[in-house]
Amino acid sequence: EGRKCFLGNLNFRTDERYIERKFSKFGEIDDVFIPKDYHSGKPRGYGFVTFRDPRDADYCIDEMDGREFDGRNITVNLAKPRNDRGGGRGGGRRDDDRRGGRFEDRYDRDRRR
């Protein structure tokens, strides 16, 4: 089973192909993913590389964590599984009464006038 590395502080111009070209020196890559902002479609400044062999991921971490990559010093460490990240943002829409709380918006205020 492969191992996924988290890449933090990426240059916003860095794309998946560039990461794959540069990181393939550490071993065979199964996947490269750079999350994009939902509204703007622009990169969020971090990404993930999944190596086929876990030893290659370890090698990549040893060599690249804290190093300069595409003009920025990046963080490289093991990605944490989504269910182990802790915390949680909560949120979501309350179906009961939207007025009178943090869900109140301008439309609600104008409607009450």
Short mmCIF file of N, CA, C and O in Angstrom, two decimals:
data_model
loop_
_atom_site.label_atom_id
_atom_site.label_comp_id
_atom_site.label_asym_id
_atom_site.label_seq_id
_atom_site.Cartn_x
_atom_site.Cartn_y
_atom_site.Cartn_z
N GLU A 1 0.84 -1.19 0.00
CA GLU A 1 0.00 0.00 0.00
C GLU A 1 0.88 1.24 0.00
O GLU A 1 1.87 1.30 0.69
N GLY A 2 0.51 2.25 -0.77
CA GLY A 2 1.29 3.47 -0.87
C GLY A 2 1.13 4.37 0.33
O GLY A 2 0.46 4.03 1.31
N ARG A 3 1.75 5.51 0.23
CA ARG A 3 1.68 6.45 1.33
C ARG A 3 1.56 7.87 0.77
O ARG A 3 2.27 8.23 -0.16
N LYS A 4 0.70 8.65 1.38
CA LYS A 4 0.42 10.00 0.90
C LYS A 4 1.19 11.03 1.72
O LYS A 4 1.18 11.00 2.95
N CYS A 5 1.82 11.97 1.01
CA CYS A 5 2.54 13.07 1.64
C CYS A 5 1.74 14.36 1.48
O CYS A 5 1.17 14.62 0.42
N PHE A 6 1.72 15.14 2.54
CA PHE A 6 1.13 16.48 2.51
C PHE A 6 2.23 17.46 2.13
O PHE A 6 3.34 17.40 2.66
N LEU A 7 1.94 18.38 1.21
CA LEU A 7 2.88 19.43 0.80
C LEU A 7 2.26 20.76 1.18
O LEU A 7 1.22 21.14 0.64
N GLY A 8 2.88 21.47 2.09
CA GLY A 8 2.35 22.75 2.54
C GLY A 8 3.17 23.92 2.06
O GLY A 8 4.36 23.79 1.77
N ASN A 9 2.54 25.08 1.98
CA ASN A 9 3.17 26.34 1.57
C ASN A 9 3.62 26.31 0.11
O ASN A 9 4.64 26.89 -0.26
N LEU A 10 2.83 25.66 -0.74
CA LEU A 10 3.17 25.61 -2.17
C LEU A 10 2.96 26.97 -2.82
O LEU A 10 2.06 27.73 -2.43
N ASN A 11 3.76 27.25 -3.82
CA ASN A 11 3.57 28.43 -4.65
C ASN A 11 2.21 28.28 -5.34
O ASN A 11 1.86 27.19 -5.80
N PHE A 12 1.45 29.34 -5.41
CA PHE A 12 0.12 29.26 -5.99
C PHE A 12 0.14 28.99 -7.49
O PHE A 12 -0.87 28.63 -8.07
N ARG A 13 1.30 29.15 -8.12
CA ARG A 13 1.43 28.83 -9.55
C ARG A 13 1.84 27.38 -9.79
O ARG A 13 1.83 26.92 -10.92
N THR A 14 2.23 26.67 -8.75
CA THR A 14 2.66 25.28 -8.90
C THR A 14 1.48 24.42 -9.31
O THR A 14 0.41 24.50 -8.72
N ASP A 15 1.68 23.58 -10.32
CA ASP A 15 0.59 22.69 -10.75
C ASP A 15 0.98 21.23 -10.57
O ASP A 15 2.11 20.90 -10.21
N GLU A 16 0.00 20.34 -10.78
CA GLU A 16 0.20 18.91 -10.55
C GLU A 16 1.32 18.33 -11.42
O GLU A 16 2.09 17.50 -10.95
N ARG A 17 1.39 18.75 -12.68
CA ARG A 17 2.42 18.20 -13.57
C ARG A 17 3.82 18.55 -13.09
O ARG A 17 4.72 17.72 -13.14
N TYR A 18 4.00 19.79 -12.62
CA TYR A 18 5.31 20.20 -12.12
C TYR A 18 5.69 19.38 -10.88
O TYR A 18 6.82 18.92 -10.76
N ILE A 19 4.74 19.22 -9.97
CA ILE A 19 5.01 18.41 -8.77
C ILE A 19 5.38 16.99 -9.17
O ILE A 19 6.35 16.42 -8.67
N GLU A 20 4.63 16.40 -10.08
CA GLU A 20 4.91 15.03 -10.49
C GLU A 20 6.30 14.92 -11.11
O GLU A 20 7.04 13.96 -10.82
N ARG A 21 6.67 15.87 -11.95
CA ARG A 21 8.01 15.83 -12.57
C ARG A 21 9.11 15.91 -11.52
O ARG A 21 10.08 15.16 -11.57
N LYS A 22 8.98 16.82 -10.59
CA LYS A 22 10.04 17.05 -9.61
C LYS A 22 10.09 15.98 -8.51
O LYS A 22 11.17 15.64 -8.01
N PHE A 23 8.94 15.46 -8.11
CA PHE A 23 8.90 14.51 -7.01
C PHE A 23 9.09 13.06 -7.47
O PHE A 23 9.30 12.19 -6.66
N SER A 24 9.01 12.82 -8.75
CA SER A 24 9.17 11.44 -9.25
C SER A 24 10.60 10.93 -9.03
O SER A 24 10.83 9.72 -9.07
N LYS A 25 11.53 11.82 -8.73
CA LYS A 25 12.90 11.36 -8.44
C LYS A 25 12.96 10.56 -7.13
O LYS A 25 13.91 9.83 -6.90
N PHE A 26 11.93 10.69 -6.30
CA PHE A 26 11.90 9.95 -5.04
C PHE A 26 11.27 8.57 -5.19
O PHE A 26 11.41 7.72 -4.32
N GLY A 27 10.53 8.34 -6.28
CA GLY A 27 9.89 7.05 -6.50
C GLY A 27 8.66 7.19 -7.37
O GLY A 27 8.28 8.29 -7.80
N GLU A 28 8.02 6.06 -7.63
CA GLU A 28 6.84 6.03 -8.49
C GLU A 28 5.65 6.68 -7.79
O GLU A 28 5.32 6.36 -6.65
N ILE A 29 5.01 7.59 -8.50
CA ILE A 29 3.88 8.36 -7.96
C ILE A 29 2.57 7.81 -8.50
O ILE A 29 2.42 7.60 -9.70
N ASP A 30 1.62 7.58 -7.59
CA ASP A 30 0.28 7.13 -7.98
C ASP A 30 -0.66 8.30 -8.23
O ASP A 30 -1.54 8.23 -9.07
N ASP A 31 -0.49 9.40 -7.47
CA ASP A 31 -1.44 10.50 -7.57
C ASP A 31 -0.82 11.79 -7.07
O ASP A 31 -0.01 11.78 -6.13
N VAL A 32 -1.22 12.90 -7.69
CA VAL A 32 -0.88 14.25 -7.23
C VAL A 32 -2.19 15.03 -7.21
O VAL A 32 -2.96 14.98 -8.16
N PHE A 33 -2.44 15.73 -6.10
CA PHE A 33 -3.69 16.48 -5.96
C PHE A 33 -3.41 17.82 -5.31
O PHE A 33 -2.77 17.89 -4.26
N ILE A 34 -3.89 18.89 -5.94
CA ILE A 34 -3.82 20.23 -5.37
C ILE A 34 -5.26 20.73 -5.23
O ILE A 34 -5.92 20.99 -6.24
N PRO A 35 -5.76 20.86 -4.00
CA PRO A 35 -7.13 21.37 -3.81
C PRO A 35 -7.26 22.80 -4.32
O PRO A 35 -6.35 23.60 -4.21
N LYS A 36 -8.43 23.08 -4.86
CA LYS A 36 -8.73 24.41 -5.39
C LYS A 36 -9.84 25.04 -4.55
O LYS A 36 -10.70 24.35 -4.02
N ASP A 37 -9.82 26.36 -4.46
CA ASP A 37 -10.87 27.09 -3.78
C ASP A 37 -12.19 26.88 -4.51
O ASP A 37 -12.24 26.96 -5.74
N TYR A 38 -13.24 26.63 -3.78
CA TYR A 38 -14.55 26.34 -4.37
C TYR A 38 -15.06 27.47 -5.25
O TYR A 38 -15.59 27.25 -6.32
N HIS A 39 -14.89 28.71 -4.79
CA HIS A 39 -15.46 29.85 -5.51
C HIS A 39 -14.55 30.38 -6.60
O HIS A 39 -15.01 30.69 -7.70
N SER A 40 -13.27 30.52 -6.33
CA SER A 40 -12.36 31.14 -7.30
C SER A 40 -11.72 30.13 -8.25
O SER A 40 -11.27 30.50 -9.32
N GLY A 41 -11.64 28.87 -7.83
CA GLY A 41 -10.97 27.87 -8.64
C GLY A 41 -9.45 27.94 -8.55
O GLY A 41 -8.76 27.18 -9.22
N LYS A 42 -8.94 28.82 -7.71
CA LYS A 42 -7.49 28.96 -7.56
C LYS A 42 -6.95 27.97 -6.54
O LYS A 42 -7.66 27.60 -5.61
N PRO A 43 -5.68 27.56 -6.69
CA PRO A 43 -5.08 26.63 -5.72
C PRO A 43 -5.09 27.22 -4.32
O PRO A 43 -5.01 28.44 -4.13
N ARG A 44 -5.15 26.34 -3.32
CA ARG A 44 -5.23 26.77 -1.93
C ARG A 44 -3.88 26.82 -1.23
O ARG A 44 -3.79 27.10 -0.05
N GLY A 45 -2.79 26.47 -1.95
CA GLY A 45 -1.45 26.60 -1.38
C GLY A 45 -0.92 25.34 -0.73
O GLY A 45 0.11 25.38 -0.06
N TYR A 46 -1.61 24.24 -0.91
CA TYR A 46 -1.10 22.96 -0.40
C TYR A 46 -1.52 21.86 -1.36
O TYR A 46 -2.32 22.08 -2.28
N GLY A 47 -0.94 20.69 -1.17
CA GLY A 47 -1.27 19.58 -2.06
C GLY A 47 -0.87 18.25 -1.44
O GLY A 47 -0.38 18.18 -0.30
N PHE A 48 -1.06 17.20 -2.23
CA PHE A 48 -0.76 15.84 -1.78
C PHE A 48 -0.10 15.07 -2.90
O PHE A 48 -0.46 15.21 -4.07
N VAL A 49 0.88 14.24 -2.53
CA VAL A 49 1.53 13.32 -3.46
C VAL A 49 1.42 11.93 -2.84
O VAL A 49 1.80 11.74 -1.68
N THR A 50 0.91 10.97 -3.60
CA THR A 50 0.82 9.59 -3.13
C THR A 50 1.86 8.76 -3.86
O THR A 50 1.83 8.67 -5.09
N PHE A 51 2.76 8.19 -3.09
CA PHE A 51 3.79 7.31 -3.64
C PHE A 51 3.33 5.87 -3.58
O PHE A 51 2.63 5.47 -2.64
N ARG A 52 3.73 5.09 -4.56
CA ARG A 52 3.36 3.68 -4.59
C ARG A 52 4.01 2.92 -3.42
O ARG A 52 3.39 2.09 -2.79
N ASP A 53 5.28 3.23 -3.14
CA ASP A 53 6.03 2.54 -2.09
C ASP A 53 6.17 3.47 -0.88
O ASP A 53 6.66 4.60 -1.02
N PRO A 54 5.76 3.04 0.31
CA PRO A 54 5.87 3.89 1.50
C PRO A 54 7.30 4.37 1.78
O PRO A 54 7.49 5.46 2.31
N ARG A 55 8.28 3.58 1.41
CA ARG A 55 9.68 4.00 1.62
C ARG A 55 10.03 5.23 0.79
O ARG A 55 10.81 6.07 1.23
N ASP A 56 9.42 5.34 -0.39
CA ASP A 56 9.66 6.52 -1.23
C ASP A 56 9.07 7.77 -0.59
O ASP A 56 9.65 8.86 -0.68
N ALA A 57 7.93 7.62 0.06
CA ALA A 57 7.32 8.76 0.76
C ALA A 57 8.23 9.21 1.90
O ALA A 57 8.44 10.41 2.10
N ASP A 58 8.76 8.26 2.65
CA ASP A 58 9.69 8.60 3.74
C ASP A 58 10.92 9.33 3.21
O ASP A 58 11.39 10.31 3.79
N TYR A 59 11.46 8.83 2.10
CA TYR A 59 12.62 9.45 1.46
C TYR A 59 12.29 10.89 1.04
O TYR A 59 13.07 11.82 1.27
N CYS A 60 11.12 11.09 0.45
CA CYS A 60 10.69 12.41 0.02
C CYS A 60 10.59 13.36 1.21
O CYS A 60 11.07 14.50 1.15
N ILE A 61 10.02 12.90 2.29
CA ILE A 61 9.89 13.73 3.50
C ILE A 61 11.26 14.12 4.02
O ILE A 61 11.52 15.29 4.34
N ASP A 62 12.17 13.14 4.12
CA ASP A 62 13.52 13.42 4.61
C ASP A 62 14.24 14.45 3.75
O ASP A 62 14.97 15.31 4.27
N GLU A 63 14.04 14.40 2.46
CA GLU A 63 14.77 15.27 1.53
C GLU A 63 14.12 16.63 1.32
O GLU A 63 14.81 17.60 1.03
N MET A 64 12.79 16.72 1.41
CA MET A 64 12.11 17.94 0.98
C MET A 64 11.51 18.79 2.09
O MET A 64 11.24 19.97 1.87
N ASP A 65 11.29 18.25 3.27
CA ASP A 65 10.67 19.04 4.33
C ASP A 65 11.56 20.23 4.70
O ASP A 65 12.73 20.06 5.03
N GLY A 66 11.00 21.43 4.60
CA GLY A 66 11.73 22.65 4.93
C GLY A 66 12.60 23.18 3.81
O GLY A 66 13.26 24.20 3.98
N ARG A 67 12.60 22.51 2.69
CA ARG A 67 13.44 22.91 1.56
C ARG A 67 12.70 23.84 0.61
O ARG A 67 11.48 23.90 0.58
N GLU A 68 13.49 24.53 -0.23
CA GLU A 68 12.93 25.42 -1.23
C GLU A 68 12.40 24.60 -2.40
O GLU A 68 13.04 23.67 -2.88
N PHE A 69 11.18 24.93 -2.82
CA PHE A 69 10.56 24.28 -3.97
C PHE A 69 9.72 25.32 -4.70
O PHE A 69 8.81 25.90 -4.12
N ASP A 70 10.06 25.57 -5.94
CA ASP A 70 9.34 26.53 -6.77
C ASP A 70 9.23 27.90 -6.09
O ASP A 70 8.19 28.55 -6.11
N GLY A 71 10.36 28.31 -5.46
CA GLY A 71 10.43 29.65 -4.88
C GLY A 71 9.95 29.79 -3.45
O GLY A 71 9.97 30.89 -2.90
N ARG A 72 9.51 28.70 -2.83
CA ARG A 72 9.03 28.78 -1.44
C ARG A 72 9.57 27.62 -0.63
O ARG A 72 9.79 26.53 -1.15
N ASN A 73 9.77 27.85 0.67
CA ASN A 73 10.16 26.76 1.57
C ASN A 73 8.89 25.99 1.92
O ASN A 73 7.96 26.56 2.48
N ILE A 74 8.88 24.72 1.58
CA ILE A 74 7.66 23.93 1.76
C ILE A 74 7.75 23.01 2.97
O ILE A 74 8.84 22.69 3.45
N THR A 75 6.60 22.60 3.44
CA THR A 75 6.47 21.60 4.49
C THR A 75 6.07 20.30 3.81
O THR A 75 5.18 20.29 2.97
N VAL A 76 6.76 19.23 4.16
CA VAL A 76 6.41 17.91 3.62
C VAL A 76 6.34 16.95 4.79
O VAL A 76 7.32 16.78 5.52
N ASN A 77 5.17 16.35 5.00
CA ASN A 77 5.04 15.33 6.03
C ASN A 77 3.96 14.34 5.61
O ASN A 77 3.32 14.51 4.58
N LEU A 78 3.78 13.31 6.43
CA LEU A 78 2.75 12.32 6.11
C LEU A 78 1.37 12.94 6.24
O LEU A 78 1.09 13.64 7.22
N ALA A 79 0.55 12.70 5.25
CA ALA A 79 -0.82 13.20 5.31
C ALA A 79 -1.59 12.39 6.35
O ALA A 79 -1.43 11.18 6.46
N LYS A 80 -2.42 13.08 7.09
CA LYS A 80 -3.26 12.41 8.09
C LYS A 80 -4.57 11.99 7.44
O LYS A 80 -5.14 12.76 6.67
N PRO A 81 -5.06 10.81 7.75
CA PRO A 81 -6.36 10.41 7.21
C PRO A 81 -7.43 11.41 7.63
O PRO A 81 -7.36 12.00 8.71
N ARG A 82 -8.42 11.61 6.77
CA ARG A 82 -9.46 12.62 7.04
C ARG A 82 -10.13 12.42 8.38
O ARG A 82 -10.44 13.37 9.06
N ASN A 83 -10.36 11.19 8.80
CA ASN A 83 -11.05 10.95 10.07
C ASN A 83 -10.15 11.16 11.28
O ASN A 83 -10.63 11.17 12.39
N ASP A 84 -8.84 11.34 11.09
CA ASP A 84 -7.92 11.53 12.21
C ASP A 84 -7.48 12.98 12.38
O ASP A 84 -6.63 13.27 13.19
N ARG A 85 -8.05 13.90 11.62
CA ARG A 85 -7.59 15.27 11.68
C ARG A 85 -8.06 16.00 12.93
O ARG A 85 -7.51 17.01 13.28
N GLY A 86 -9.08 15.48 13.58
CA GLY A 86 -9.56 16.10 14.81
C GLY A 86 -10.34 17.37 14.56
O GLY A 86 -10.50 17.82 13.43
N GLY A 87 -10.84 17.93 15.62
CA GLY A 87 -11.55 19.20 15.50
C GLY A 87 -12.85 19.05 14.75
O GLY A 87 -13.68 18.22 15.06
N GLY A 88 -12.97 19.82 13.75
CA GLY A 88 -14.21 19.84 12.99
C GLY A 88 -14.73 21.25 12.97
O GLY A 88 -14.63 21.97 13.95
N ARG A 89 -15.27 21.63 11.87
CA ARG A 89 -15.72 23.00 11.74
C ARG A 89 -17.18 23.17 12.10
O ARG A 89 -17.63 24.27 12.28
N GLY A 90 -17.91 22.08 12.17
CA GLY A 90 -19.32 22.22 12.50
C GLY A 90 -20.03 22.97 11.40
O GLY A 90 -19.74 22.83 10.24
N GLY A 91 -20.95 23.79 11.78
CA GLY A 91 -21.63 24.62 10.80
C GLY A 91 -22.81 23.90 10.20
O GLY A 91 -23.40 23.01 10.78
N GLY A 92 -23.12 24.31 9.02
CA GLY A 92 -24.30 23.76 8.38
C GLY A 92 -25.48 24.66 8.67
O GLY A 92 -25.45 25.54 9.53
N ARG A 93 -26.55 24.47 7.95
CA ARG A 93 -27.71 25.33 8.09
C ARG A 93 -28.67 24.76 9.12
O ARG A 93 -28.98 23.58 9.12
N ARG A 94 -29.13 25.64 9.98
CA ARG A 94 -30.14 25.24 10.96
C ARG A 94 -31.49 25.34 10.28
O ARG A 94 -31.81 26.36 9.67
N ASP A 95 -32.30 24.33 10.41
CA ASP A 95 -33.60 24.34 9.77
C ASP A 95 -34.69 24.99 10.63
O ASP A 95 -35.75 25.29 10.15
N ASP A 96 -34.40 25.19 11.92
CA ASP A 96 -35.44 25.73 12.78
C ASP A 96 -35.70 27.21 12.51
O ASP A 96 -36.63 27.57 11.84
N ASP A 97 -34.90 28.10 13.02
CA ASP A 97 -35.15 29.53 12.84
C ASP A 97 -33.83 30.22 12.54
O ASP A 97 -32.97 30.31 13.40
N ARG A 98 -33.68 30.72 11.35
CA ARG A 98 -32.42 31.33 10.96
C ARG A 98 -32.21 32.69 11.59
O ARG A 98 -31.10 33.18 11.66
N ARG A 99 -33.24 33.36 12.00
CA ARG A 99 -33.09 34.70 12.55
C ARG A 99 -32.53 34.66 13.97
O ARG A 99 -32.75 33.72 14.70
N GLY A 100 -31.83 35.72 14.32
CA GLY A 100 -31.40 35.88 15.70
C GLY A 100 -30.17 35.09 16.08
O GLY A 100 -30.01 34.69 17.21
N GLY A 101 -29.29 34.87 15.19
CA GLY A 101 -28.07 34.15 15.52
C GLY A 101 -27.02 34.42 14.47
O GLY A 101 -27.12 35.37 13.71
N ARG A 102 -26.03 33.59 14.46
CA ARG A 102 -24.96 33.81 13.51
C ARG A 102 -25.39 33.54 12.08
O ARG A 102 -24.66 33.83 11.15
N PHE A 103 -26.56 32.99 11.87
CA PHE A 103 -27.04 32.70 10.53
C PHE A 103 -27.84 33.85 9.94
O PHE A 103 -28.25 33.80 8.80
N GLU A 104 -28.06 34.87 10.75
CA GLU A 104 -28.82 36.02 10.26
C GLU A 104 -28.01 36.72 9.16
O GLU A 104 -26.81 36.89 9.27
N ASP A 105 -28.68 37.09 8.09
CA ASP A 105 -28.00 37.83 7.03
C ASP A 105 -28.81 39.08 6.69
O ASP A 105 -29.85 39.37 7.27
N ARG A 106 -28.30 39.82 5.73
CA ARG A 106 -28.93 41.08 5.34
C ARG A 106 -30.36 40.88 4.87
O ARG A 106 -31.25 41.67 5.15
N TYR A 107 -30.61 39.81 4.15
CA TYR A 107 -31.95 39.52 3.66
C TYR A 107 -32.93 39.39 4.83
O TYR A 107 -34.02 39.94 4.80
N ASP A 108 -32.53 38.70 5.88
CA ASP A 108 -33.40 38.53 7.05
C ASP A 108 -33.68 39.88 7.72
O ASP A 108 -34.81 40.15 8.10
N ARG A 109 -32.65 40.72 7.86
CA ARG A 109 -32.84 42.02 8.50
C ARG A 109 -33.78 42.89 7.68
O ARG A 109 -34.66 43.53 8.22
N ASP A 110 -33.57 42.91 6.36
CA ASP A 110 -34.43 43.73 5.49
C ASP A 110 -35.87 43.25 5.50
O ASP A 110 -36.80 44.03 5.41
N ARG A 111 -36.07 41.98 5.59
CA ARG A 111 -37.40 41.38 5.55
C ARG A 111 -38.21 41.76 6.78
O ARG A 111 -39.43 41.86 6.74
N ARG A 112 -37.55 41.97 7.92
CA ARG A 112 -38.26 42.31 9.16
C ARG A 112 -38.66 43.77 9.24
O ARG A 112 -39.43 44.13 10.09
N ARG A 113 -38.12 44.61 8.41
CA ARG A 113 -38.41 46.05 8.49
C ARG A 113 -39.80 46.36 8.02
O ARG A 113 -40.45 45.76 7.29
#
